[in-house]
mmCIF file of C-alpha atoms in Angstrom:
data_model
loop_
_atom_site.group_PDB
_atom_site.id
_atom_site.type_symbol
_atom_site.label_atom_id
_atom_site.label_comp_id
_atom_site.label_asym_id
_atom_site.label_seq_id
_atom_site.Cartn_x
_atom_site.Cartn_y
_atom_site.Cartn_z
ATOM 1 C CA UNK C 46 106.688 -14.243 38.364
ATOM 2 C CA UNK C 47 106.800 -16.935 36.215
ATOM 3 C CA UNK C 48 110.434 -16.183 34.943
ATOM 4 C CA UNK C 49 111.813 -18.784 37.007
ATOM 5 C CA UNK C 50 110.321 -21.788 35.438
ATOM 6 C CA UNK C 51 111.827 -20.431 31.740
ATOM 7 C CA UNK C 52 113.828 -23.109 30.088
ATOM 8 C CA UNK C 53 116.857 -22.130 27.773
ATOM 9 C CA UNK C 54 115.269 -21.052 25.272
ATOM 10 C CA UNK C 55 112.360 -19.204 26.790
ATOM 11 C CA UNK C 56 114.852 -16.809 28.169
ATOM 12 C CA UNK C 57 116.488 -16.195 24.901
ATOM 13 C CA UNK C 58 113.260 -16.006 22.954
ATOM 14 C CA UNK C 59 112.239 -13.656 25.535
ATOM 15 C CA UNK C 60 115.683 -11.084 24.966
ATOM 16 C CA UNK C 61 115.174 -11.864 21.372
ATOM 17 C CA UNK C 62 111.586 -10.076 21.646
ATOM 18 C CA UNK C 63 112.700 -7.480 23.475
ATOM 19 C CA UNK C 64 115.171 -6.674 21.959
ATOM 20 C CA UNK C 65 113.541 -7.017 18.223
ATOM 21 C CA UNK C 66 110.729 -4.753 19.418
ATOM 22 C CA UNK C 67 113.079 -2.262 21.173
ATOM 23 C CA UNK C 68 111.413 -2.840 24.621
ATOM 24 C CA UNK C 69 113.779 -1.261 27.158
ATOM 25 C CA UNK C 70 111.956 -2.001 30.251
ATOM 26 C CA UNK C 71 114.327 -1.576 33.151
ATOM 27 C CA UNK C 72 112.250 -4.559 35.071
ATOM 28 C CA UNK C 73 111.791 -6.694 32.453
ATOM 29 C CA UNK C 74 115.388 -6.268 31.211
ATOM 30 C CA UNK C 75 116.586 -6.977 34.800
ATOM 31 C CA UNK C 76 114.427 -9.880 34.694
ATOM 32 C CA UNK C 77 115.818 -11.065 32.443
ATOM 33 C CA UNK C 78 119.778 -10.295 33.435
ATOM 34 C CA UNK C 79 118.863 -11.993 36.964
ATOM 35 C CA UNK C 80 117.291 -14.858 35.370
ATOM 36 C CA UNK C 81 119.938 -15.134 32.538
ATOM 37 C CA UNK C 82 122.603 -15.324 35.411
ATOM 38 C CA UNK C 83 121.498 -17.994 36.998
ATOM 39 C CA UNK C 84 121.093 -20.353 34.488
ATOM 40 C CA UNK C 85 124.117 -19.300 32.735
ATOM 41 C CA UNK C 86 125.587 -22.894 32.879
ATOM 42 C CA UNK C 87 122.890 -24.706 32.089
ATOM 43 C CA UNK C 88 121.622 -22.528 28.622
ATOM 44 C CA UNK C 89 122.343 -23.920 25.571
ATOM 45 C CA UNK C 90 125.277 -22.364 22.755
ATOM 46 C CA UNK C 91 122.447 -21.106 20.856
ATOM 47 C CA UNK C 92 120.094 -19.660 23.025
ATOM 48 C CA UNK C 93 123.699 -18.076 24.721
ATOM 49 C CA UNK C 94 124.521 -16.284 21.389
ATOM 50 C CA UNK C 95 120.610 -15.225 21.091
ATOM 51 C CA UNK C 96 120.864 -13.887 24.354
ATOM 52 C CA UNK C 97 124.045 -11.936 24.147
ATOM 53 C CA UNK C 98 122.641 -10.337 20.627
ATOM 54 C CA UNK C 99 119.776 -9.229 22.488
ATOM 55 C CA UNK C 100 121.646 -7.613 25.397
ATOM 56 C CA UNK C 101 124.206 -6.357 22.580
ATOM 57 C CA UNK C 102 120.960 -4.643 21.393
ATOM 58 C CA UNK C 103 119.414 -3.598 23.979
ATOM 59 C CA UNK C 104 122.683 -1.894 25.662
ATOM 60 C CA UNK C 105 123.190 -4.526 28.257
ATOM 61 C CA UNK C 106 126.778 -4.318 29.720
ATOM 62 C CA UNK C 107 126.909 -6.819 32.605
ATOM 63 C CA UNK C 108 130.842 -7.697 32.141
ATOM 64 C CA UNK C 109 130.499 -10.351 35.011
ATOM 65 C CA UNK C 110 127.325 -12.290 32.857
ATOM 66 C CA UNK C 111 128.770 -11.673 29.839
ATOM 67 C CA UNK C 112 131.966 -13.553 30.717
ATOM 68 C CA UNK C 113 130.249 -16.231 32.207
ATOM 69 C CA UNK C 114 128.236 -16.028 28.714
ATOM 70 C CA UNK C 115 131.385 -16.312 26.738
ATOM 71 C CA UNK C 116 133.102 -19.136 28.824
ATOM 72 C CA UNK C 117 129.922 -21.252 28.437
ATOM 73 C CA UNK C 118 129.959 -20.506 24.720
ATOM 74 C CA UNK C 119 133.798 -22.012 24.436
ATOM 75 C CA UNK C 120 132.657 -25.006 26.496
ATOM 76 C CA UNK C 121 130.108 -25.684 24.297
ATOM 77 C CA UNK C 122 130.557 -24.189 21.326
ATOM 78 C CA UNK C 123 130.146 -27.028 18.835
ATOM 79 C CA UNK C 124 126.619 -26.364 18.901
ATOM 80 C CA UNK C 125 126.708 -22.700 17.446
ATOM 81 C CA UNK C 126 126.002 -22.437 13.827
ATOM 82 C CA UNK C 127 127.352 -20.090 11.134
ATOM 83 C CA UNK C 128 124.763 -17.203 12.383
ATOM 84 C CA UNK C 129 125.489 -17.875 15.940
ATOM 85 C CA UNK C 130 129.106 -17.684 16.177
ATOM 86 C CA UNK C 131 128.805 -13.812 13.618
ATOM 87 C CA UNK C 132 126.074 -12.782 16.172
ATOM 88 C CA UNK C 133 128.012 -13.479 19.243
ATOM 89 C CA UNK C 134 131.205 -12.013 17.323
ATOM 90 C CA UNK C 135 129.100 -8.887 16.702
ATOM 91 C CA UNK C 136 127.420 -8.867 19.978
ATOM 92 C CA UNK C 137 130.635 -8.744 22.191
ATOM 93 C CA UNK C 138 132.494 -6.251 19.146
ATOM 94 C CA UNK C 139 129.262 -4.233 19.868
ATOM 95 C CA UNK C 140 129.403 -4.077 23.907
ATOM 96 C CA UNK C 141 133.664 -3.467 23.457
ATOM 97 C CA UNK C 142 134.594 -6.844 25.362
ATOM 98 C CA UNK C 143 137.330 -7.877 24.086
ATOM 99 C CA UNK C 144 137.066 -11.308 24.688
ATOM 100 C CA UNK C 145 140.311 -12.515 23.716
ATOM 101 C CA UNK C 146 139.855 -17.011 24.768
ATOM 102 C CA UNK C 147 136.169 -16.443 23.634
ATOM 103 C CA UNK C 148 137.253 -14.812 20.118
ATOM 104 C CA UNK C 149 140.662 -17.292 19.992
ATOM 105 C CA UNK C 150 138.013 -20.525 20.085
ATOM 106 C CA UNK C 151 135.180 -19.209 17.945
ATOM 107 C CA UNK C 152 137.797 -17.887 15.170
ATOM 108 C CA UNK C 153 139.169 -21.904 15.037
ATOM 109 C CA UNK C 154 135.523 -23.236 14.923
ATOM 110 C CA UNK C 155 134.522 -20.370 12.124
ATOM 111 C CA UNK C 156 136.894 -21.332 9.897
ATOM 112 C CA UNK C 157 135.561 -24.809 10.417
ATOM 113 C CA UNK C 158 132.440 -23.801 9.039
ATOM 114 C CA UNK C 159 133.539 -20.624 6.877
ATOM 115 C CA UNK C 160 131.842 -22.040 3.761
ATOM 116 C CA UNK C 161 128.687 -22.482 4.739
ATOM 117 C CA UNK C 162 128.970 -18.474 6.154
ATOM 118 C CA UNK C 163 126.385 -15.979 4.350
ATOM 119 C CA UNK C 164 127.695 -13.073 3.405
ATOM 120 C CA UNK C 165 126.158 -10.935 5.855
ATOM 121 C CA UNK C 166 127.747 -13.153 8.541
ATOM 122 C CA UNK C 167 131.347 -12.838 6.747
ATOM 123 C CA UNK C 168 130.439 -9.049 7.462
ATOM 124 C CA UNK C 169 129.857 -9.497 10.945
ATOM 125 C CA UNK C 170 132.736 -11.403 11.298
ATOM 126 C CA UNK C 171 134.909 -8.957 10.154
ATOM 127 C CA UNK C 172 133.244 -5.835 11.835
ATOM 128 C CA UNK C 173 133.592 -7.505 15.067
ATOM 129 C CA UNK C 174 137.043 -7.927 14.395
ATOM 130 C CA UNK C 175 138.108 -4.505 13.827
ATOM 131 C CA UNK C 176 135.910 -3.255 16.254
ATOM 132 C CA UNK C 177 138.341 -4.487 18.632
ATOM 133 C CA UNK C 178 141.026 -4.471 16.956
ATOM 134 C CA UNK C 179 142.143 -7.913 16.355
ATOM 135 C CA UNK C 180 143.933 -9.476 13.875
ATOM 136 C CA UNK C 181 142.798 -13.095 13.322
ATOM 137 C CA UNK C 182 144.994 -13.024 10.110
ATOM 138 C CA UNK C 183 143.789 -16.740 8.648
ATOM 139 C CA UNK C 184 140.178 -16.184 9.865
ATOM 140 C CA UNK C 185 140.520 -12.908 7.902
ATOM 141 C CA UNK C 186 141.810 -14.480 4.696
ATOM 142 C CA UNK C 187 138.945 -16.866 4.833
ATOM 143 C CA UNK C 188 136.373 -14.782 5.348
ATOM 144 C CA UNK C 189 138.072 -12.677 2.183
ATOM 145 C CA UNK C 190 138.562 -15.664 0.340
ATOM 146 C CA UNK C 191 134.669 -16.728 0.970
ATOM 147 C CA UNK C 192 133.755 -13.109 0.298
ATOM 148 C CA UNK C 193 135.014 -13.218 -3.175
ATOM 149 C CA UNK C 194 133.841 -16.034 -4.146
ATOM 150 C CA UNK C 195 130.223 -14.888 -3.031
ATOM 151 C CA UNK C 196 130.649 -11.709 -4.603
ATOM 152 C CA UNK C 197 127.400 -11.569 -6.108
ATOM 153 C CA UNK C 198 125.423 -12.317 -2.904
ATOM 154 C CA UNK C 199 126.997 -9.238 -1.150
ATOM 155 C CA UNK C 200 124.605 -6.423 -0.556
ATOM 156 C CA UNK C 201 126.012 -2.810 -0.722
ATOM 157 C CA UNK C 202 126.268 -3.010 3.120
ATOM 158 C CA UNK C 203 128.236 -6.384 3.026
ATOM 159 C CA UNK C 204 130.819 -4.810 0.963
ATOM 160 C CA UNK C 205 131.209 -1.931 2.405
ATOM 161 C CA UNK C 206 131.572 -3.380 5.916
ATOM 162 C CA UNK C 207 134.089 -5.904 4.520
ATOM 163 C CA UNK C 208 136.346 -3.174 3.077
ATOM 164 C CA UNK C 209 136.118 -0.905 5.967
ATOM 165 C CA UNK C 210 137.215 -3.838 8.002
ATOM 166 C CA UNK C 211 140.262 -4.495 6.507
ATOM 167 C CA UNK C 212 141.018 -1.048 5.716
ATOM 168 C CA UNK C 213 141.025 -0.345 10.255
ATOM 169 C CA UNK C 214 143.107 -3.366 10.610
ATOM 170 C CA UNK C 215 145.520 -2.360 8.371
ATOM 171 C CA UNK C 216 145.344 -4.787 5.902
ATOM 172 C CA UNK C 217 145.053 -4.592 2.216
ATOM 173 C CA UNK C 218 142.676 -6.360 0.123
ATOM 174 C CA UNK C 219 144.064 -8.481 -3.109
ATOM 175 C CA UNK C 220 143.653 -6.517 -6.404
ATOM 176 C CA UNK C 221 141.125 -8.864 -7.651
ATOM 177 C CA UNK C 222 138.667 -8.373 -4.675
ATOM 178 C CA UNK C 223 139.079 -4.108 -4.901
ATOM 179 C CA UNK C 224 138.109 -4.809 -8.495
ATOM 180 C CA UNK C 225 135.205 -7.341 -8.366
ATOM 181 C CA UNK C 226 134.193 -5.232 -5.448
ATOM 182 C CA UNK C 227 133.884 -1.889 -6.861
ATOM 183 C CA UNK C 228 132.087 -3.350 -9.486
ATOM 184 C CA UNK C 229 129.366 -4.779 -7.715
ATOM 185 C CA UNK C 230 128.888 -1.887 -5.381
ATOM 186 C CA UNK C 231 128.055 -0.014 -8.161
ATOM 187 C CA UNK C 232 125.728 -2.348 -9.594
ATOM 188 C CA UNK C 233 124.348 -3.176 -6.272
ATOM 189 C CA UNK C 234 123.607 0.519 -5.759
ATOM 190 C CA UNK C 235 122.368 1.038 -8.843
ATOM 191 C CA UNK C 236 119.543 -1.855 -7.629
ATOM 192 C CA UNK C 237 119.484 -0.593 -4.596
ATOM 193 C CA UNK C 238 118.738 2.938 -5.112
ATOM 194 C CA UNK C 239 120.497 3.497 -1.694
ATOM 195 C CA UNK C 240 123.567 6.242 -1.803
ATOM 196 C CA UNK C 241 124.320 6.400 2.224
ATOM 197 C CA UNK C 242 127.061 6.233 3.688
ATOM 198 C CA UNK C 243 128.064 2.906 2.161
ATOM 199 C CA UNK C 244 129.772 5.038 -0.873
ATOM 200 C CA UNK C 245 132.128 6.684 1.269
ATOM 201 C CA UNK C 246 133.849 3.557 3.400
ATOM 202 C CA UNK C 247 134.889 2.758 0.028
ATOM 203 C CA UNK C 248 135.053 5.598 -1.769
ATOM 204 C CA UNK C 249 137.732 6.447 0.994
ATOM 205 C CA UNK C 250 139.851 3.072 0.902
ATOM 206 C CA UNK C 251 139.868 3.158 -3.088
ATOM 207 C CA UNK C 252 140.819 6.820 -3.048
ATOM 208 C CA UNK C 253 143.441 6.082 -0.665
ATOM 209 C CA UNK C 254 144.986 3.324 -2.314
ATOM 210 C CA UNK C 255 148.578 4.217 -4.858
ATOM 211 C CA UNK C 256 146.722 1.343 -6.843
ATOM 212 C CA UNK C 257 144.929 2.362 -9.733
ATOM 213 C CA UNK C 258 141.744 -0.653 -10.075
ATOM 214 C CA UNK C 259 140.427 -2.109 -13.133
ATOM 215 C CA UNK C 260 136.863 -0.479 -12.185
ATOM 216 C CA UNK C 261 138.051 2.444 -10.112
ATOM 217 C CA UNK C 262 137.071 5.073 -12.736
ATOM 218 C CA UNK C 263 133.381 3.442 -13.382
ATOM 219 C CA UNK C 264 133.025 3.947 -8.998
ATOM 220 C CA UNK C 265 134.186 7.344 -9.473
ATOM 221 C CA UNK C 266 132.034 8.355 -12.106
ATOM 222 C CA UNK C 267 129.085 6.807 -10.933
ATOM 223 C CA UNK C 268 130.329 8.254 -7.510
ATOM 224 C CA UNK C 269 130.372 11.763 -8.463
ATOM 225 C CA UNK C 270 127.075 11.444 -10.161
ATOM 226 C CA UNK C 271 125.000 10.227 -7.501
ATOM 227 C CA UNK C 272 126.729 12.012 -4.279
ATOM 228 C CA UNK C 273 129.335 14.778 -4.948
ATOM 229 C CA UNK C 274 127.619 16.646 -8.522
ATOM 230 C CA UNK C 275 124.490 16.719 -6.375
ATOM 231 C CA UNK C 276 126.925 19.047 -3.962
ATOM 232 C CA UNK C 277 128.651 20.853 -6.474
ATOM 233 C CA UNK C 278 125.409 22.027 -8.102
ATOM 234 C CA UNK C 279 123.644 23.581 -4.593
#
């Protein structure tokens, strides 16, 4: 009832909270759609990339909103920061819209602010990309360039979300990044104590490879120790 005197940002705190606590409410989620819709052109670039995480989330697939989402982002999307613009990236990778103005004007304004990018957003970035298949080739090389120089920020998930990235576009990662990469998976792991799935996105692409990397054997070993001798030996 009292939905229709939300502001901006009540409405996206509101799909944040939802979708945070997993609350699929068919009224309150169409609530929230409704109310969403019409104040599409009057939310702000932030509480529009809050918004379409949440219905990313929470399974939302409105096509018609979401558009009207995503031209309202390009209008005003000087006012998205570095999480924003990875979290509407994901959100629309996540749903399967491709996009393709929305994605064209925040890969330009990314690599605007590319530096100041965590590593988990680089991640994001990337995912969303090959999620749809697209092939922002000089967002791409930033977000690798910024990758390797954060190297040691990268969790186990980061790295193994960047390589898998590349690896559906089609495109190959320098020598140097395989190598630091490998490197720090392992040591991340090792930290970590975590031997999901992460191992084999780029266990895979290293395997793959004709290349034979600096650290290669050390991911192998360590590889077979934690995941495959654990097989062999049931």
């Amino acid at each position: 009832k009292k939905m229709a005197e939300f502001q901006s940002q009540n409405i996206s705190n509101l799909a944040w909270s939802a979708a945070t606590l997993e609350l699929r409410s068919p009224p309150l989620i169409q609530a929230i759609v409704a109310e969403t819709r019409r104040k599409v052109t009057l939310l702000h670039c932030q509480d529009l990339a809050n918004t379409a995480w949440s219905f990313a989330r929470l399974a939302v697939n409105d096509e018609a909103l979401l558009g009207a989402m995503g031209a309202r982002v390009i209008a005003t999307i000087e006012g998205l920061d570095e999480l924003g613009l990875a979290n509407t990236a994901w959100a629309f990778a996540k749903l399967e819209l491709e996009n393709l103005p929305l994605f064209q004007a925040m890969g330009c304004y990314a690599q605007k602010k590319i530096t100041n990018f965590t590593t988990q957003n680089l991640a994001n970035m990337a995912w969303s990309l090959a999620r749809l298949g697209l092939v922002n080739r000089s967002l791409l090389s930033s977000v690798q360039e910024q990758a390797m120089r954060k190297m040691s920020e990268c969790t186990a998930f980061d790295l193994s979300i960047l390589v898998w990235s590349f690896d559906v576009l089609s495109l190959e990662l320098p020598d140097a990044f395989m190598d630091r990469a490998l490197y720090h998976f392992t040591k991340e792991l090792e930290l970590q104590g975590d031997v999901g799935m992460f191992w084999f996105d780029v266990a895979n692409v290293a395997s793959l490879s004709a290349k034979h990397f600096r650290n290669g054997e050390a991911f192998e070993q360590k590889f077979r120790e934690r995941l495959l001798q654990p097989v062999e030996d049931s």
